[in-house]
Coordinates of C-alpha atoms and ligand atoms in Angstrom, one line a residue:
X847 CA -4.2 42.7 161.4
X848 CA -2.3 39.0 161.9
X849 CA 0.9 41.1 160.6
X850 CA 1.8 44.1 158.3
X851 CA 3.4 42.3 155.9
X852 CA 3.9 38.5 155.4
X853 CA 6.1 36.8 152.7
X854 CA 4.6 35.0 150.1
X855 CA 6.9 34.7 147.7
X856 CA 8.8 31.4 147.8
X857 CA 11.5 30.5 145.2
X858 CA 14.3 27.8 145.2
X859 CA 13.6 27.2 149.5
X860 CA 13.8 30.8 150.0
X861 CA 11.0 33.4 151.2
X862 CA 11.6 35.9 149.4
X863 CA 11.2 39.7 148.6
X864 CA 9.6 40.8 146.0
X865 CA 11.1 42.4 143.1
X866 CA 9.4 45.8 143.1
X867 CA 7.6 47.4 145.8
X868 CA 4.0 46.5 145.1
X869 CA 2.1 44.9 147.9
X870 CA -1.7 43.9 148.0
X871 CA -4.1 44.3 151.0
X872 CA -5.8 40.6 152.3
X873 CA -9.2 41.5 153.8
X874 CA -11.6 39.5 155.9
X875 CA -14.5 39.1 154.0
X876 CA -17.3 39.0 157.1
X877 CA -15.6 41.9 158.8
X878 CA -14.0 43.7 155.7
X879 CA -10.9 44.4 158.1
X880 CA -7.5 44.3 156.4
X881 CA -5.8 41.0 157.5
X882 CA -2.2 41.7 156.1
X883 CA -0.1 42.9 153.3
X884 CA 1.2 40.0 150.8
X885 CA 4.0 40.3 148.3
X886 CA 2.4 41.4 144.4
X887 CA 5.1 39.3 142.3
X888 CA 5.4 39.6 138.5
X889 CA 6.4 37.6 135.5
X890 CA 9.9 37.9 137.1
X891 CA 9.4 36.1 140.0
X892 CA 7.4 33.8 138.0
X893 CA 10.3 33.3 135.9
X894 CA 12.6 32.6 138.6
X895 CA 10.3 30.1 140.3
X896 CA 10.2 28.1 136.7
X897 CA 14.2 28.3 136.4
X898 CA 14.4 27.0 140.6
X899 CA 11.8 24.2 139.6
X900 CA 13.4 23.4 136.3
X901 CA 16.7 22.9 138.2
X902 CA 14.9 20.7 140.9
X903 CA 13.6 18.6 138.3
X904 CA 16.4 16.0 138.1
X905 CA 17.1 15.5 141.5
X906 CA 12.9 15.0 142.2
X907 CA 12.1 13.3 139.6
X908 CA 14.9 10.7 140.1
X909 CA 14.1 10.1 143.7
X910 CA 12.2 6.6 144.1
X911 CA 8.7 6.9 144.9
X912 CA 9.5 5.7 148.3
X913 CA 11.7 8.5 148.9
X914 CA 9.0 11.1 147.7
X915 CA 6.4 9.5 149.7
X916 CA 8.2 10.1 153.0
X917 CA 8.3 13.6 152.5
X918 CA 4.3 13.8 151.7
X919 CA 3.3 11.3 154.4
X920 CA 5.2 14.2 156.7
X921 CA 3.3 17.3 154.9
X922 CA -0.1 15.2 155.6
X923 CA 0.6 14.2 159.5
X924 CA 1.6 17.9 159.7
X925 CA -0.7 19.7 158.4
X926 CA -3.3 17.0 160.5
X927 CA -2.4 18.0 163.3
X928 CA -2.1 22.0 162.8
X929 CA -5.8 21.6 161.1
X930 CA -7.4 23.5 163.9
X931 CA -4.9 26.7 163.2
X932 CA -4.9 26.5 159.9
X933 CA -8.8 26.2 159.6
X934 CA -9.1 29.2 161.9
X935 CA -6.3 30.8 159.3
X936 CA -8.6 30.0 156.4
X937 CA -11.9 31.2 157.6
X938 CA -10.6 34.5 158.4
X939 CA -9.4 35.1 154.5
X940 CA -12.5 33.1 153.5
X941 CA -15.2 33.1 155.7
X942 CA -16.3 29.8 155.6
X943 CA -17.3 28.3 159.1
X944 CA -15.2 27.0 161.0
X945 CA -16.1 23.5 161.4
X946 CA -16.0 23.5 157.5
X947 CA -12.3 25.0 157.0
X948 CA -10.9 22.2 159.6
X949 CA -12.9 20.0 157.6
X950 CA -11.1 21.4 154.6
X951 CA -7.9 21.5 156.1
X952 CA -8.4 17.2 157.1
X953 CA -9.5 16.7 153.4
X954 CA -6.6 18.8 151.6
X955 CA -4.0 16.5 154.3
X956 CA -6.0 13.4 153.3
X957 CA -4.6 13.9 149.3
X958 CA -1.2 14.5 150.1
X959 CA -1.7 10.9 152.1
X960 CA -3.5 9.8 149.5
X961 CA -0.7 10.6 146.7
X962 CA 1.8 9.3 149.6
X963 CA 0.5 6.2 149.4
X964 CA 0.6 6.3 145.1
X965 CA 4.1 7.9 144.8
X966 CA 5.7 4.4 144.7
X967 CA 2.7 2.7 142.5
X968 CA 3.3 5.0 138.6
X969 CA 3.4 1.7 137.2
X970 CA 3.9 1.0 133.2
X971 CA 3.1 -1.9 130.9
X972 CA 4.4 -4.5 129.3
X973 CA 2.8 -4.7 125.5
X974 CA 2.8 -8.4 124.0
X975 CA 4.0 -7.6 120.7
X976 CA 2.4 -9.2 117.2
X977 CA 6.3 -10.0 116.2
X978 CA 8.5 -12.4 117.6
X979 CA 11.4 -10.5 117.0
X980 CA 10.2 -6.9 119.5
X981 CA 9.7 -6.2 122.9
X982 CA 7.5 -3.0 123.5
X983 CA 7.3 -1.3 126.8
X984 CA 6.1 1.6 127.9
X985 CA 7.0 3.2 131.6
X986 CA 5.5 6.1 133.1
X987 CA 7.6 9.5 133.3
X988 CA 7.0 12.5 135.2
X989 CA 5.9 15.4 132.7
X990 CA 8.4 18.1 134.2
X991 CA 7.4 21.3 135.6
X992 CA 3.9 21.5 136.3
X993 CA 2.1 25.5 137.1
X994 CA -0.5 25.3 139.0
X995 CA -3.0 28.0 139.5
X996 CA -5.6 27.4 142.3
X997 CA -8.7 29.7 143.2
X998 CA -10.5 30.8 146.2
X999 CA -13.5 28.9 147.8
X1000 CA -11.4 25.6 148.6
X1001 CA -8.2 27.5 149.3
X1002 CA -6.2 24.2 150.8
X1003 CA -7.4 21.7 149.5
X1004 CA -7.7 22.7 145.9
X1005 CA -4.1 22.7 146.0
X1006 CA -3.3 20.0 147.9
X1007 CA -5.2 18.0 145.3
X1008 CA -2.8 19.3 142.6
X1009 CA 0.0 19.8 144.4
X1010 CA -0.5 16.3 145.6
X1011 CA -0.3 13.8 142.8
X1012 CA 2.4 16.3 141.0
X1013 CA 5.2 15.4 143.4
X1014 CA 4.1 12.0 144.1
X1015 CA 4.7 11.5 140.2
X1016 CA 8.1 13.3 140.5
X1017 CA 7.2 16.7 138.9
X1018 CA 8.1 20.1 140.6
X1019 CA 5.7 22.6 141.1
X1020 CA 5.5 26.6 140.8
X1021 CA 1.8 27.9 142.3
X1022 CA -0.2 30.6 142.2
X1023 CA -3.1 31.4 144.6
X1024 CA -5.9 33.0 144.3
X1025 CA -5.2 36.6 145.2
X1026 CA -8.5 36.6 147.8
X1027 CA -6.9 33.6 149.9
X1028 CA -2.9 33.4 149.6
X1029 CA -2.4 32.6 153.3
X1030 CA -3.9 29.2 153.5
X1031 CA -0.9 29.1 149.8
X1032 CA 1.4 30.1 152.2
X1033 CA 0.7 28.3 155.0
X1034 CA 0.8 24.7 152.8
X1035 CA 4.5 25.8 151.6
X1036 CA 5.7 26.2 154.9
X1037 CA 4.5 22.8 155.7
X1038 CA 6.3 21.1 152.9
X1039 CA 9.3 23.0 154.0
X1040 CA 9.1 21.4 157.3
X1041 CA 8.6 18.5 156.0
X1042 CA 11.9 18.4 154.6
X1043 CA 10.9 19.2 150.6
X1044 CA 14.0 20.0 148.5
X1045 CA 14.5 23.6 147.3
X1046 CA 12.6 24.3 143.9
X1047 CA 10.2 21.6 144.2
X1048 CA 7.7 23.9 145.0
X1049 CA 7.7 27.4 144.3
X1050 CA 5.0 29.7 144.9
X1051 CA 4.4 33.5 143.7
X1052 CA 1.6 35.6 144.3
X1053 CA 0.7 38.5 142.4
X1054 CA -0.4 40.2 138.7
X1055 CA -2.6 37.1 137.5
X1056 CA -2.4 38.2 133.5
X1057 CA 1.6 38.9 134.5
X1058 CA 2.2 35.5 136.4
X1059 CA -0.1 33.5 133.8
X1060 CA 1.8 35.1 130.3
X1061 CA 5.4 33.7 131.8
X1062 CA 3.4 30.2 133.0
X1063 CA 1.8 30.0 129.3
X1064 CA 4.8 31.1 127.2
X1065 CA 8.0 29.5 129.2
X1066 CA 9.0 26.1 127.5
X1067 CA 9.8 24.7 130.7
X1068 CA 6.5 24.6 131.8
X1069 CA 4.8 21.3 130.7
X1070 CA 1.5 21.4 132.0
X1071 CA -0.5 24.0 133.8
X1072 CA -3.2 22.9 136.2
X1073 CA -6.0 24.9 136.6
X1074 CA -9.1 25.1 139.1
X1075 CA -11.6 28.3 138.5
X1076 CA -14.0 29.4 136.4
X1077 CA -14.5 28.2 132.5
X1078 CA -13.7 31.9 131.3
X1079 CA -10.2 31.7 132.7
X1080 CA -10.1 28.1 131.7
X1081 CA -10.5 28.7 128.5
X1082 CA -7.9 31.4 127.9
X1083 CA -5.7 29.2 129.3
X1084 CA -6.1 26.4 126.9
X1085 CA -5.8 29.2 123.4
X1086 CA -2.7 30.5 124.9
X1087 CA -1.1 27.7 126.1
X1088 CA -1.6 26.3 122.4
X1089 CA 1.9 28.1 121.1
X1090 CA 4.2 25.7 123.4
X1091 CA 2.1 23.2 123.1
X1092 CA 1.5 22.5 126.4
X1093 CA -0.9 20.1 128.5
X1094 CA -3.6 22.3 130.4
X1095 CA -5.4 20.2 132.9
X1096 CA -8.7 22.1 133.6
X1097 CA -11.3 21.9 136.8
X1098 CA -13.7 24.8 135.8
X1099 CA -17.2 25.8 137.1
X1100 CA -20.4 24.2 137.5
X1101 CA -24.3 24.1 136.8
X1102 CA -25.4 21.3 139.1
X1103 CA -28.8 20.1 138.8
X1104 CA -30.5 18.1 141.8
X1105 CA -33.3 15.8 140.7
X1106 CA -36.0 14.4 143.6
X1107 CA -37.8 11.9 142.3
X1108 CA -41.5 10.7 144.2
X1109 CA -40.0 7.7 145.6
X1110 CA -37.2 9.9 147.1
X1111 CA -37.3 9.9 150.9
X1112 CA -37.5 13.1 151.9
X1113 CA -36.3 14.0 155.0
X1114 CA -32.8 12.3 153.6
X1115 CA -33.4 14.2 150.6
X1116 CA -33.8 17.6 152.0
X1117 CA -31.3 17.2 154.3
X1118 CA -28.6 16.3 151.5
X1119 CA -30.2 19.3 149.2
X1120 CA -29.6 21.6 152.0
X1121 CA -25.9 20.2 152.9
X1122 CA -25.3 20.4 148.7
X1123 CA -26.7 24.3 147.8
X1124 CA -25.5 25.6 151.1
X1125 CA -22.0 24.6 152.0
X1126 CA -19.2 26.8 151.5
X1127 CA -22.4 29.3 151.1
X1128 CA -23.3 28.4 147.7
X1129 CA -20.0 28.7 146.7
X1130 CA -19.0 25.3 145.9
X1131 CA -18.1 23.7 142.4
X1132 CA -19.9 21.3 142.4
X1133 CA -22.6 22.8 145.2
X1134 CA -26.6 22.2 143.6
X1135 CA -27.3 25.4 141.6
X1136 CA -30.8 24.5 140.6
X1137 CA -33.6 21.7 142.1
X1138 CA -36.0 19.3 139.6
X1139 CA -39.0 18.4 142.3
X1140 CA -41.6 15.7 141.1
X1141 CA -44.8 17.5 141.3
X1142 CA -46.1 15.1 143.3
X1143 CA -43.8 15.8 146.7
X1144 CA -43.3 19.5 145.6
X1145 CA -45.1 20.5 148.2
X1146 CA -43.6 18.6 151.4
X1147 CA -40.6 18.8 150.1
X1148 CA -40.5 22.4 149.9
X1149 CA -41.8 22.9 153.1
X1150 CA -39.4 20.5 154.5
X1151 CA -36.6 22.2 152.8
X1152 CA -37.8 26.1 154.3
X1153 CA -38.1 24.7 157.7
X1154 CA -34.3 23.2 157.0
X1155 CA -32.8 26.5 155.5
X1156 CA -34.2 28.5 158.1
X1157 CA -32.9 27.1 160.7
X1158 CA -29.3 28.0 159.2
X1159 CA -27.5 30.3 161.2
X1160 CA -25.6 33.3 159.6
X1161 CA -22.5 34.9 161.2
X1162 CA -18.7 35.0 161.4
X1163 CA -17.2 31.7 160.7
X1164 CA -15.3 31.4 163.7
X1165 CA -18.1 31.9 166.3
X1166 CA -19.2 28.7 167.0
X1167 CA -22.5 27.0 165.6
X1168 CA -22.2 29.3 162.4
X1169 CA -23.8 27.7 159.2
X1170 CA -22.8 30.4 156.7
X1171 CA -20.6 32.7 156.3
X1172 CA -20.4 35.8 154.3
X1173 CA -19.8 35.5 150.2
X1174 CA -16.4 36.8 149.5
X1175 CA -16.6 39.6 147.4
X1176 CA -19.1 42.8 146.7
X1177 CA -18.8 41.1 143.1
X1178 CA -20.3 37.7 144.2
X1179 CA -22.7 39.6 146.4
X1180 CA -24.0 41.6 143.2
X1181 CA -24.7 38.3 141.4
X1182 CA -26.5 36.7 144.2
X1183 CA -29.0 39.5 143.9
X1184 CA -28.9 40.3 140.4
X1185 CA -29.9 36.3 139.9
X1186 CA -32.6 36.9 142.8
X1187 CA -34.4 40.1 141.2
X1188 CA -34.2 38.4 137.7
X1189 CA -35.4 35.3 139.2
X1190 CA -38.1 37.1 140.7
X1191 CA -38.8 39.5 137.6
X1192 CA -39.6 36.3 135.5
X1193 CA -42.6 35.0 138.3
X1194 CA -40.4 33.0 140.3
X1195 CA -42.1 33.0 144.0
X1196 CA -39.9 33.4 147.2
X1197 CA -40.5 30.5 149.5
X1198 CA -37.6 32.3 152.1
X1199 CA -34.7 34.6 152.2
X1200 CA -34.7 37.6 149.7
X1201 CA -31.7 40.0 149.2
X1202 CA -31.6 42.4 152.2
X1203 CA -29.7 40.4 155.2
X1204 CA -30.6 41.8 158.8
X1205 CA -27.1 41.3 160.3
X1206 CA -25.0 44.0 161.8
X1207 CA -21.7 42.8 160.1
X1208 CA -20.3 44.8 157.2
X1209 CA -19.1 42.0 154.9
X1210 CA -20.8 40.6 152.4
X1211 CA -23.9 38.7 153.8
X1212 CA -26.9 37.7 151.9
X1213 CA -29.5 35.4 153.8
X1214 CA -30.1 32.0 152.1
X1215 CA -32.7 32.1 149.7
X1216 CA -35.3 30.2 148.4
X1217 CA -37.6 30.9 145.2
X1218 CA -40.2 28.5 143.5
X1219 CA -41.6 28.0 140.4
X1220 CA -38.2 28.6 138.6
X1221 CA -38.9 28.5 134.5
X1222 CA -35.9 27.6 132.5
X1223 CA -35.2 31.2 131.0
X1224 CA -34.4 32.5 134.3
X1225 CA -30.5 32.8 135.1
X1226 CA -30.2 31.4 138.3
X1227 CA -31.6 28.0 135.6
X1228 CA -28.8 28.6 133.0
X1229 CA -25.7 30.6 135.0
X1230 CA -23.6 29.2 137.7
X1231 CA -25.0 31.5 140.6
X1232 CA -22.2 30.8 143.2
X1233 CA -24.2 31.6 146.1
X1234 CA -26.9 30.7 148.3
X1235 CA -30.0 31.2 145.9
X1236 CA -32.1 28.2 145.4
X1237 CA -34.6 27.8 142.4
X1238 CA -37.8 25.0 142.5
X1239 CA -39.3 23.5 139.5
X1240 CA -41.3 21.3 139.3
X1241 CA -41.2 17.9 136.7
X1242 CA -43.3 15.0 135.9
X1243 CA -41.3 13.1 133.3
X1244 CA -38.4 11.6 133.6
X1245 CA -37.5 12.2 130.0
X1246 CA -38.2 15.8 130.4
X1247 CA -36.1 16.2 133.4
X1248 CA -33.2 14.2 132.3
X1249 CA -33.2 16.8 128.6
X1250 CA -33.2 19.7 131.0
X1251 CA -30.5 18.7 133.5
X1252 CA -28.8 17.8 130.4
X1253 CA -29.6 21.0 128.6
X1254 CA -26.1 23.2 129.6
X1255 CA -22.7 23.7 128.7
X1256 CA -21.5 22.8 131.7
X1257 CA -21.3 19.1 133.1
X1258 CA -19.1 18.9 136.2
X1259 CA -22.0 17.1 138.7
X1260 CA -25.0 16.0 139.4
X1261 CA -27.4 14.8 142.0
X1262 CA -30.3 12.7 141.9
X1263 CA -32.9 11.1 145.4
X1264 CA -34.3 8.2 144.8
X1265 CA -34.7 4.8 146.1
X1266 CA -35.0 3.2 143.1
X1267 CA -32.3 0.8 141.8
X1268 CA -33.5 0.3 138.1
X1269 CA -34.2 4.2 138.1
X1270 CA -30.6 4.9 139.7
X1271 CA -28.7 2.9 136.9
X1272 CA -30.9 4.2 134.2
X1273 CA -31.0 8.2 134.8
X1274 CA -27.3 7.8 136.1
X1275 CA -26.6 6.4 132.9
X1276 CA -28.4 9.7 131.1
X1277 CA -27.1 12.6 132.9
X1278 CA -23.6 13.9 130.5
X1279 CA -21.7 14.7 133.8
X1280 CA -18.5 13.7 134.7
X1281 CA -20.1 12.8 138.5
X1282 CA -23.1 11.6 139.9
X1283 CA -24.4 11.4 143.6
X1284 CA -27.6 9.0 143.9
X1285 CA -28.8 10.1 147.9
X1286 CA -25.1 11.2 147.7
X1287 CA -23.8 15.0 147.4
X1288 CA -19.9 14.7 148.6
X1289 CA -18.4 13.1 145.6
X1290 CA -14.8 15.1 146.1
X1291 CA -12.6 12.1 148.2
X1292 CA -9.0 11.6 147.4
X1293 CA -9.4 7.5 146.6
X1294 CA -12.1 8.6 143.8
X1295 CA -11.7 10.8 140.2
X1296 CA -13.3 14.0 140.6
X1297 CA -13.7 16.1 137.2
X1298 CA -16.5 17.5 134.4
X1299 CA -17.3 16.9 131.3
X1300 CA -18.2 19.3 128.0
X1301 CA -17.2 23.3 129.4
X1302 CA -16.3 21.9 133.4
X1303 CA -13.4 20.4 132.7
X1304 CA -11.0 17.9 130.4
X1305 CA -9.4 16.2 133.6
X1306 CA -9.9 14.0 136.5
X1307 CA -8.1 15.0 140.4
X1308 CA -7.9 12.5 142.7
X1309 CA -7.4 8.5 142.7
X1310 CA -4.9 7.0 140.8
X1311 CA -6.4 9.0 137.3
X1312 CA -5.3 12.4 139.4
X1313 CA -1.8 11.2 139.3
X1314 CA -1.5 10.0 135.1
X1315 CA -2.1 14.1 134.6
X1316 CA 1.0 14.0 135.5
X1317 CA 2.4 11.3 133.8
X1318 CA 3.8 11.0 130.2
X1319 CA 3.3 7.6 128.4
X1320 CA 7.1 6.8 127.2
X1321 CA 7.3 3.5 124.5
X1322 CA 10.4 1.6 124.6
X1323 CA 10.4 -0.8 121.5
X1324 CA 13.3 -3.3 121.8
X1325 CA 14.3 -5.5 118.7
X1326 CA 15.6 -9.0 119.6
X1327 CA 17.7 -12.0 118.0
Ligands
NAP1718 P1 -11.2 32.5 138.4 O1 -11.6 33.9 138.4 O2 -11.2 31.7 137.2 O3 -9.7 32.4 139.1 C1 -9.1 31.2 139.4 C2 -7.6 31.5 139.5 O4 -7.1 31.8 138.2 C3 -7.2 32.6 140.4 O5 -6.0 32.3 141.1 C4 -7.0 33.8 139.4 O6 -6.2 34.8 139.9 C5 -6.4 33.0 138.3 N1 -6.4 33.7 137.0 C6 -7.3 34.5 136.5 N2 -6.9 35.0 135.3 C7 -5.7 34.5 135.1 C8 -4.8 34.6 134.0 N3 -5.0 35.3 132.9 N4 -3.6 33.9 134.1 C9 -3.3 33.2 135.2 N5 -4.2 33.0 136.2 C10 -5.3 33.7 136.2 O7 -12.1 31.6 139.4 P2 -12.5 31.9 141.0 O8 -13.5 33.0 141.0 O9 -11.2 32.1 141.8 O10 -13.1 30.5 141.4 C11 -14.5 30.2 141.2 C12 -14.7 29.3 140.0 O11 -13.9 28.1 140.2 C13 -16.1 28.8 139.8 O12 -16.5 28.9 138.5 C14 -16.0 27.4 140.3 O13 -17.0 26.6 139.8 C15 -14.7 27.0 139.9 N6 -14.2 25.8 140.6 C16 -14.1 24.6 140.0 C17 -13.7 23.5 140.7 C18 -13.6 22.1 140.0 O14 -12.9 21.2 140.6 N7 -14.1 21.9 138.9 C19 -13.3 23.6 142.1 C20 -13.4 24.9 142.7 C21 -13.8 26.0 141.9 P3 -6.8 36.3 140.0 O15 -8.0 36.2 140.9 O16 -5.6 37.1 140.5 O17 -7.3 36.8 138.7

């Protein structure tokens, strides 16, 4: 236990207690120990928070850009330097390794610089008008309160990368967590606190999900809500959120095909398929969930790629030299295998791993896990799988394997080896994603968009796109003598 009970309700610069009683337990998910008791807020407190950012607005929003950059160059250097604490903060709630939640912690720091750097550039346009006697301009305002709603696997940096370009564009925030991982949330508050933010500019409540979401969806003030998670959720979101007519930015899940072609060199190739399927354990976004070999280097490259993934070392993310950690629920444990045994029902073959994990830890391990000749009816080839299972099949064409990457509802990213320039353009080109890596599997940078297409999404995070979420489009149209 860090401690019996730490705050995690913050509203108008004030920690606060919660309304009623009602606490919820925050586990460790490799040792199943109970870290601390959080604060289980309500529509209430979510209420509250809107009114305290509401209030804020003004103030923020008529800061210069200058000003409101100060204060998120601050949050960045801050939360630079704690990264070692604050990595060893996350892994504990979420299990990822170590070297992976620092690296998390560096990347959530580097969008707050990022949006630092863009607070002061929300230009607008000058419009040459087809009449002598107008003027037409338009300028770039803040869209007002923005809720944000953040999930679990990238617990610091999927809010900086909100939380971010919101204040840099002069909105004020009220968050909500994921339930599994609120003390990274917490620890990100108390930063901008330190970093001198004004009360109400952010908020954050943790708590009843369905309570916390119904006051976010149906208060007026709220005039976007900014979503990361899964497309279920995502969806939801957008119906309800159709009464107020609100904006609902949405980063949802993932189905990402990786295609080797034979020209593909394959010890790069390998070791980027590896780095893709297994980081964060499988449970990335935008991590591979199913590989398109050409025939020809099937083989080698799966060879290549067993010698790769065994050599991955399983254990509690802050011993050193851990390559995976556990997955973070029983739930996401049941679908690893439930994908496996399907997988394996339907003739796939298993190259390495399987579902029993040999470890003496409680939490929820599961080795990683390779299976070939994958057909397209099983459901670790149409169903985000969020953990480390990895399906082979094998293509010839590159028609054929463009229809079948293509061939989903989801189109957040996808990968493809080759060393092929004319084949790069043209299959790039093909692929209905909203990202591609070519020999390339770390899209997610704060200088560059990162967002799906179709079912993954309907906005873009990072660069100077992630900051117009966040920006309303205002025409001034002047009549002159
Ligand atoms: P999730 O179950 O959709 O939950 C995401 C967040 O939404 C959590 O904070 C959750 O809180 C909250 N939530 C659920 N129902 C809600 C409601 N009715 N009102 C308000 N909030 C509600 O997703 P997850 O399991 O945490 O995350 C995994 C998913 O996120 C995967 O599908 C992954 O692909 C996707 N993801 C996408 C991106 C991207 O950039 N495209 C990045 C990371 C993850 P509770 O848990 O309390 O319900």
């Amino acid at each position: 236990m860090i401690s019996t009970l730490t705050k995690s309700i913050y509203i108008n610069g004030q920690w606060r207690e919660v309304n009623s009683a009602k606490t919820q337990t925050i586990y460790n998910p490799a040792t199943l120990e109970a870290i601390t008791e959080i604060a289980y807020g309500g529509q209430e407190e979510t209420k509250e928070a809107i009114d305290a950012a509401s209030q804020a607005f003004p103030n923020w929003s008529g800061m210069t850009g200058r000003e409101r950059s100060r204060i998120l160059y601050k949050a960045a250097e801050l939360m630079r330097k704690d990264a070692k604490r604050l990595g060893e903060i996350l892994t504990t709630e979420q299990g990822k390794p170590l070297k992976e939640a620092i690296g998390e912690v560096k990347g959530a720091a580097g969008f707050l610089l990022w949006y630092a750097e863009e607070a002061s550039r929300g230009y607008g346009e000058w419009i040459p008008s087809s009449t002598k006697s107008k003027r037409l301009l338009v300028i770039p305002k803040p869209i007002g309160v923005v809720a944000a709603i953040t999930p679990w696997n990238f617990p610091s940096s999927m809010i900086t990368r909100k939380l971010g370009p919101a204040l840099a564009a002069g909105c004020t925030t009220v968050l909500k967590p994921s339930p599994e991982t609120p003390l990274s949330a917490i620890e990100i508050v108390k930063i901008f606190e330190e970093a001198g933010m004004p009360p109400g500019v952010v908020n954050l409540v943790t708590g009843d999900a369905q309570e916390i979401g119904k006051e976010m969806l149906t208060n007026k003030e709220v005039k976007l809500i900014t979503f990361t998670g899964s497309t279920a959720v995502g969806k939801y979101l957008m119906r309800e959120a159709s009464d107020t007519v609100k904006k609902v930015s949405l980063e949802l899940g993932g189905h990402a095909p990786i295609i080797a072609f034979d020209d593909a060199d394959l010890d790069k190739a390998t070791t980027l398929a590896v780095a893709s399927k297994f980081r964060n354990n499988g449970q990335t976004c935008i991590c591979a969930n199913r590989l398109y070999v050409h025939e020809a280097i099937a083989d080698e490259f799966t060879a290549l790629l067993k010698e790769k993934v065994e050599k991955l070392k399983i254990g509690l993310g802050l011993e050193e030299n851990t390559d995976l950690g556990p997955l973070i629920s029983e739930q996401a444990l049941e679908k690893f295998n439930s994908h496996l045994d399907d997988a394996l029902a339907k003739g796939a073959e298993l190259v390495t791993g399987g579902s029993q994990w040999k470890g003496d830890l409680p939490g929820y391990f599961c080795p990683p896990t390779i299976v070939k000749n994958a057909t397209d009816e099983m459901k670790v080839m149409r169903e985000e799988t969020f953990a480390p299972l990895f399906p082979i099949q094998t293509f010839t064409n590159e028609d054929e394997v463009i229809r079948k990457a293509n061939d989903t509802d989801y189109g957040l990213a996808a990968y493809i080896f080759t060393e092929n320039t004319s084949r790069t353009l043209r299959v790039s080109e093909k692929l209905d994603y909203g990202m591609i890596g070519v020999n390339d599997v770390f899209p997610s940078v704060p200088e560059a968009p990162f967002g799906g297409i179709k079912q993954s999404g309907n906005s873009k995070e990072g660069g100077h796109y992630g900051m117009d979420e966040f920006l309303e489009k205002k025409l001034i149209s002047i009549g002159i003598e």
